[in-house]
Amino acid sequence: MKSAVFYDKHDIRYEEHPIPEIGVGEVLLKMEICGLCGTDIHKVLGETVPSSSVLGHEVSGTIVKVGHGIEDYKEGDRVYVAHHVPCFTCHYCQRKMYTLCKQFKETNLDPGGFSEYIRVPALHVKHTMGKLPNDVTFEQGALVEPVACCLHGFESIRIRPGDSVLILGAGQIGCIQIQIVRHLLAGQIIVSDINPYRLEQSLQFGADYTVNSQHENMVEKVMQLTGGNGVDHVIISAGINSLLPQAMECVRRGGTILVFAPFKNENISIPAERFFNDEIKVIGSYSSNPYNYEIALQMIQQGVIATEKMVTHRFPLSQLLEAIQCAHNPNEHVLKVLITP
Ligand SMILES: [Zn+2]
Ligand SMILES: [Zn+2]
């Protein structure tokens, strides 16, 4: 089978590898679609993964072989599957903080979604794989994981009907968040980015106002739109550290800032007095947990997430590097990029 293997920043090789053997409770999946996640781009361009890794975790596919002991699935089933599984018993899992479980990050698909075939380990079959209903396409199935990640983030902040939300970053994740926030009956949704195409798309997905932070004063505009209060919630969906101090200026007293995108590993300073006096909450959100997938699938099926409008590019597996370069190009009209075998 073919896999797209990461070696170096500009070196992803389309290589032949043996199809993985499956064991008890496992299935072999033929990858149909694997979404390109912002974290894949971050890992490749930031070279934060070991050489010879196969990335990709937003997977939908067809089961081509089932191991002994599998009763709930059969050959030909169309499924989505996510890559990390918590242990459900540790200190964190007992407190429902599944993404902080040690086992969570240690578990993965074999070799990864950017491959023609994938061995789905027994734990994943049990906890992170699910069947796609007939009216949900493979392309939609590949969006279950990113939608689930957004839902996990929203579990940490409480958006009440009418709350105002500022989303910083209108990429693939920002656009999903706009649609979920709209669904949660938010009041004003303000979206900021430097890419005019993305800002225009944000309005299509349900944003009320956009700010091009390259040309407009974001803090001023947010204050003007919120009667000088600031927004109830800020969601940071672009991995740019300087967005945190900006978010601190845009959030109202007692408001929340959700850090959704991976920040660079460096210190960020924020006005500490305001943080304390105004009781600002800054909350990180990483990945998703097994309970988010079913709801994500439902939202996709019900059309809460307009997946067809989000997918702007499709690349074959042999062109993964081109796909990453395209997704990273600020001049490209790009939101969601999908990879097909
Ligand atoms: Zn992802
Ligand atoms: Zn655990």
Coordinates of C-alpha atoms and ligand atoms in Angstrom, one line a residue:
M1 CA 0.0 0.0 0.0
K2 CA 1.0 3.6 -0.4
S3 CA 1.7 6.0 2.5
A4 CA 2.7 9.6 2.6
V5 CA 5.6 9.6 5.0
F6 CA 7.0 12.8 6.7
Y7 CA 10.9 13.0 6.7
D8 CA 11.6 16.6 6.8
K9 CA 9.9 20.0 6.3
H10 CA 10.0 19.8 2.5
D11 CA 10.4 16.1 2.3
I12 CA 7.2 14.0 2.3
R13 CA 7.6 10.7 0.4
Y14 CA 4.9 8.7 -1.2
E15 CA 6.2 5.2 -0.3
E16 CA 5.2 1.6 -0.6
H17 CA 4.7 -0.2 2.8
P18 CA 3.2 -3.5 3.7
I19 CA -0.5 -3.5 4.6
P20 CA -0.7 -3.8 8.4
E21 CA -1.7 -7.2 9.9
I22 CA -4.7 -7.0 12.2
G23 CA -5.3 -8.8 15.5
V24 CA -8.1 -9.6 17.8
G25 CA -10.7 -6.9 18.1
E26 CA -9.1 -4.8 15.3
V27 CA -10.2 -3.8 11.9
L28 CA -8.4 -2.9 8.6
L29 CA -9.7 0.2 7.1
K30 CA -9.4 1.4 3.5
M31 CA -9.0 5.2 3.8
E32 CA -11.5 7.0 1.7
I33 CA -10.9 10.6 2.9
C34 CA -8.5 12.1 5.4
G35 CA -8.8 15.7 6.3
L36 CA -5.8 17.9 6.6
C37 CA -5.8 19.4 10.1
G38 CA -4.1 22.7 11.1
T39 CA -2.0 20.6 13.5
D40 CA -0.7 18.5 10.6
I41 CA 0.5 21.7 8.9
H42 CA 2.0 22.9 12.2
K43 CA 3.8 19.6 12.7
V44 CA 5.2 19.4 9.2
L45 CA 6.3 23.0 8.8
G46 CA 7.4 23.3 12.4
E47 CA 9.1 19.9 12.2
T48 CA 7.7 18.9 15.5
V49 CA 7.2 15.2 14.7
P50 CA 9.9 12.5 14.4
S51 CA 11.1 11.7 10.9
S52 CA 9.3 8.8 9.2
S53 CA 5.9 9.6 10.8
V54 CA 2.6 9.1 9.0
L55 CA 0.3 11.9 10.1
G56 CA -3.5 12.3 9.5
H57 CA -6.2 11.8 12.0
E58 CA -9.5 13.0 10.4
V59 CA -10.3 9.7 8.8
S60 CA -13.3 8.2 7.1
G61 CA -13.1 4.9 5.3
T62 CA -14.5 1.4 4.5
I63 CA -13.8 -1.6 6.6
V64 CA -12.1 -4.3 4.5
K65 CA -11.2 -6.8 7.1
V66 CA -12.5 -7.5 10.7
G67 CA -10.5 -9.3 13.4
H68 CA -11.7 -12.1 15.7
G69 CA -14.2 -10.9 18.3
I70 CA -15.7 -8.1 16.3
E71 CA -19.5 -8.2 16.5
D72 CA -20.6 -4.6 15.8
Y73 CA -18.8 -4.1 12.5
K74 CA -18.5 -6.1 9.2
E75 CA -16.7 -5.8 5.9
G76 CA -18.1 -3.0 3.8
D77 CA -19.1 -0.8 6.8
R78 CA -18.5 2.9 6.2
V79 CA -17.0 4.5 9.3
Y80 CA -15.2 7.5 10.8
V81 CA -12.4 7.0 13.4
A82 CA -10.4 9.3 15.6
H83 CA -6.9 8.7 16.8
H84 CA -6.6 9.0 20.6
V85 CA -8.4 6.9 23.3
P86 CA -8.4 7.7 27.0
C87 CA -8.1 4.9 29.6
F88 CA -11.4 5.9 31.4
T89 CA -9.9 4.9 34.8
C90 CA -7.0 7.3 35.7
H91 CA -7.1 10.4 37.9
Y92 CA -8.0 12.6 34.9
C93 CA -10.5 10.2 33.3
Q94 CA -12.4 9.9 36.7
R95 CA -12.8 13.7 36.5
K96 CA -14.0 13.5 32.9
M97 CA -10.8 15.3 31.7
Y98 CA -10.2 12.6 29.0
T99 CA -7.8 14.6 26.8
L100 CA -5.4 14.9 29.8
C101 CA -5.2 11.2 30.3
K102 CA -1.6 9.8 29.8
Q103 CA -2.9 7.0 27.5
F104 CA -4.7 9.5 25.3
K105 CA -1.7 10.8 23.5
E106 CA 0.1 7.5 23.5
T107 CA -2.7 5.8 21.4
N108 CA -2.8 6.2 17.7
L109 CA -3.9 4.7 14.4
D110 CA -1.4 2.5 12.5
P111 CA 0.3 4.1 10.6
G112 CA -1.9 7.2 10.4
G113 CA -4.6 8.6 8.1
F114 CA -2.3 9.6 5.2
S115 CA -2.1 6.0 4.1
E116 CA -4.2 3.8 1.8
Y117 CA -4.9 1.3 4.6
I118 CA -5.0 1.8 8.3
R119 CA -5.0 -0.7 11.2
V120 CA -7.6 0.4 13.7
P121 CA -6.5 -0.9 17.1
A122 CA -9.1 -2.6 19.4
L123 CA -9.4 0.4 21.8
H124 CA -10.2 2.7 18.9
V125 CA -12.7 0.2 17.4
K126 CA -14.5 0.3 20.8
H127 CA -14.3 3.9 21.7
T128 CA -13.6 6.3 18.8
M129 CA -14.9 4.6 15.7
G130 CA -18.5 4.9 14.5
K131 CA -20.7 4.0 11.5
L132 CA -21.6 6.7 9.0
P133 CA -25.3 6.9 8.3
N134 CA -26.2 6.4 4.6
D135 CA -26.9 10.0 4.1
V136 CA -23.5 11.1 5.4
T137 CA -20.7 11.1 2.8
F138 CA -17.1 10.1 3.4
E139 CA -16.1 13.8 3.0
Q140 CA -18.5 14.7 5.8
G141 CA -17.2 11.7 7.9
A142 CA -13.7 13.2 7.7
L143 CA -15.1 16.3 9.4
V144 CA -16.4 14.5 12.5
E145 CA -13.0 14.8 14.3
P146 CA -12.5 18.5 13.8
V147 CA -16.2 19.3 14.7
A148 CA -15.7 17.1 17.8
C149 CA -12.7 19.1 18.8
C150 CA -14.7 22.3 18.5
L151 CA -17.4 20.8 20.7
H152 CA -14.9 19.8 23.3
G153 CA -13.8 23.4 23.4
F154 CA -17.3 24.6 23.9
E155 CA -17.7 22.2 26.9
S156 CA -15.2 24.4 28.7
I157 CA -17.0 27.7 28.2
R158 CA -20.7 28.3 28.8
I159 CA -22.3 30.2 25.9
R160 CA -25.7 31.5 26.9
P161 CA -28.3 32.6 24.4
G162 CA -27.5 36.1 23.3
D163 CA -23.8 36.1 24.4
S164 CA -21.4 37.9 22.1
V165 CA -18.5 35.9 20.7
L166 CA -15.3 37.1 19.0
I167 CA -13.5 34.4 17.0
L168 CA -9.9 35.2 16.2
G169 CA -8.9 33.3 13.0
A170 CA -11.4 32.3 10.3
G171 CA -9.7 29.2 9.0
Q172 CA -11.2 25.8 8.8
I173 CA -11.7 25.7 12.6
G174 CA -12.9 29.2 13.0
C175 CA -15.6 28.5 10.3
I176 CA -16.8 25.4 12.2
Q177 CA -16.9 27.4 15.4
I178 CA -19.0 30.2 13.8
Q179 CA -21.6 27.6 12.8
I180 CA -21.7 25.9 16.2
V181 CA -21.9 29.2 18.0
R182 CA -24.7 30.4 15.8
H183 CA -26.5 27.1 16.5
L184 CA -26.0 27.7 20.3
L185 CA -28.0 31.0 19.8
A186 CA -25.2 33.4 20.4
G187 CA -25.9 37.1 19.9
Q188 CA -23.3 39.0 18.0
I189 CA -20.6 36.9 16.3
I190 CA -17.5 38.9 15.4
V191 CA -14.8 37.3 13.4
S192 CA -11.3 38.6 12.8
D193 CA -8.6 37.5 10.3
I194 CA -6.2 39.1 7.9
N195 CA -7.4 37.1 4.9
P196 CA -10.3 38.9 3.0
Y197 CA -11.5 35.6 1.4
R198 CA -11.9 33.9 4.8
L199 CA -13.6 37.0 6.3
E200 CA -16.1 36.9 3.4
Q201 CA -16.7 33.2 4.0
S202 CA -17.3 33.9 7.7
L203 CA -20.3 35.9 6.9
Q204 CA -21.7 33.0 4.8
F205 CA -21.2 30.7 7.8
G206 CA -23.2 33.0 10.1
A207 CA -20.9 35.7 11.4
D208 CA -22.5 39.2 12.0
Y209 CA -19.4 41.3 11.7
T210 CA -15.9 40.9 10.4
V211 CA -12.7 42.7 11.3
N212 CA -9.6 42.7 9.0
S213 CA -7.1 43.1 11.7
Q214 CA -4.4 44.1 9.2
H215 CA -6.3 47.3 8.2
E216 CA -8.7 47.9 11.1
N217 CA -8.3 48.5 14.8
M218 CA -9.8 45.3 16.3
V219 CA -10.1 46.5 19.9
E220 CA -11.8 49.7 18.8
K221 CA -14.2 48.0 16.5
V222 CA -15.1 45.3 19.1
M223 CA -15.7 48.0 21.8
Q224 CA -17.9 50.0 19.4
L225 CA -20.0 46.9 18.5
T226 CA -20.5 45.9 22.2
G227 CA -21.3 49.3 23.6
G228 CA -17.9 49.6 25.2
N229 CA -18.3 46.4 27.3
G230 CA -16.2 43.9 25.2
V231 CA -17.4 40.5 24.2
D232 CA -18.6 37.7 26.5
H233 CA -16.2 35.2 24.9
V234 CA -13.1 35.3 22.8
I235 CA -12.1 32.1 20.9
I236 CA -8.5 32.1 19.7
S237 CA -8.4 29.8 16.6
A238 CA -5.1 30.8 15.1
G239 CA -1.8 29.7 16.6
I240 CA -0.5 33.2 17.0
N241 CA 0.7 34.0 20.6
S242 CA 0.1 37.7 20.3
L243 CA -3.6 37.1 20.0
L244 CA -3.8 36.4 23.7
P245 CA -3.0 40.0 24.9
Q246 CA -5.3 41.2 22.2
A247 CA -8.1 39.0 23.4
M248 CA -7.5 40.4 26.9
E249 CA -8.3 43.8 25.5
C250 CA -11.5 42.6 23.8
V251 CA -13.1 40.5 26.5
R252 CA -15.6 42.0 28.9
R253 CA -15.3 41.9 32.7
G254 CA -15.7 38.3 33.9
G255 CA -15.5 37.0 30.3
T256 CA -13.8 33.9 29.0
I257 CA -10.9 33.4 26.5
L258 CA -10.7 30.0 24.9
V259 CA -7.3 29.2 23.6
F260 CA -8.1 26.7 20.8
A261 CA -5.0 26.8 18.5
P262 CA -1.6 25.5 19.4
F263 CA 0.6 28.4 20.6
K264 CA 4.4 28.5 20.2
N265 CA 6.4 27.5 23.2
E266 CA 7.3 30.9 24.6
N267 CA 6.1 33.2 27.3
I268 CA 3.2 35.6 26.7
S269 CA 2.6 38.5 28.9
I270 CA -0.9 39.7 29.7
P271 CA -2.1 42.6 32.0
A272 CA -2.1 40.7 35.3
E273 CA -4.1 43.4 37.2
R274 CA -7.0 43.2 34.7
F275 CA -6.8 39.4 34.8
F276 CA -7.4 39.5 38.6
N277 CA -9.6 42.5 39.0
D278 CA -11.9 41.7 36.1
E279 CA -12.0 37.9 36.8
I280 CA -11.0 37.0 33.3
K281 CA -10.9 33.2 32.6
V282 CA -8.3 31.9 30.1
I283 CA -8.9 28.3 29.2
G284 CA -6.9 26.0 27.0
S285 CA -8.6 23.3 24.8
Y286 CA -6.9 20.4 23.2
S287 CA -8.4 17.7 21.0
S288 CA -11.7 16.0 21.6
N289 CA -13.0 13.1 23.7
P290 CA -15.0 10.0 22.7
Y291 CA -18.3 11.6 23.8
N292 CA -18.0 14.4 21.3
Y293 CA -18.0 12.3 18.2
E294 CA -21.6 11.2 18.1
I295 CA -22.8 14.8 18.6
A296 CA -20.4 16.0 16.0
L297 CA -21.8 13.4 13.5
Q298 CA -25.4 14.5 14.4
M299 CA -24.6 18.1 13.7
I300 CA -23.1 17.3 10.4
Q301 CA -26.0 15.0 9.5
Q302 CA -28.5 17.7 10.4
G303 CA -26.7 20.3 8.4
V304 CA -25.7 22.5 11.3
I305 CA -22.2 22.3 9.8
A306 CA -22.3 23.2 6.1
T307 CA -19.5 20.8 5.2
E308 CA -19.9 21.2 1.4
K309 CA -19.2 24.9 1.7
M310 CA -16.2 24.3 3.8
V311 CA -14.3 21.9 1.5
T312 CA -12.3 24.1 -0.9
H313 CA -9.5 21.7 -2.0
R314 CA -9.0 18.0 -2.6
F315 CA -5.6 16.5 -3.2
P316 CA -4.5 12.9 -3.9
L317 CA -2.4 11.2 -1.2
S318 CA 0.7 11.4 -3.5
Q319 CA 0.5 15.2 -3.3
L320 CA 0.3 15.7 0.5
L321 CA 3.2 18.2 0.5
E322 CA 1.5 20.3 -2.2
A323 CA -1.7 20.1 -0.1
I324 CA 0.1 21.4 3.0
Q325 CA 1.7 24.2 1.0
C326 CA -1.6 25.2 -0.4
A327 CA -3.3 25.2 3.0
H328 CA -0.5 27.3 4.4
N329 CA -0.5 29.8 1.6
P330 CA -2.2 33.1 2.8
N331 CA -3.0 34.1 -0.8
E332 CA -4.9 30.9 -1.5
H333 CA -8.7 30.8 -1.2
V334 CA -8.6 27.8 1.2
L335 CA -10.6 26.5 4.1
K336 CA -10.8 22.7 4.4
V337 CA -8.4 20.5 2.4
L338 CA -9.2 16.8 2.0
I339 CA -6.8 14.1 1.0
T340 CA -8.0 11.1 -1.0
P341 CA -6.0 7.9 -1.8
Ligands
ZN1 ZN -7.5 17.7 13.8
ZN2 ZN -7.2 8.1 31.7

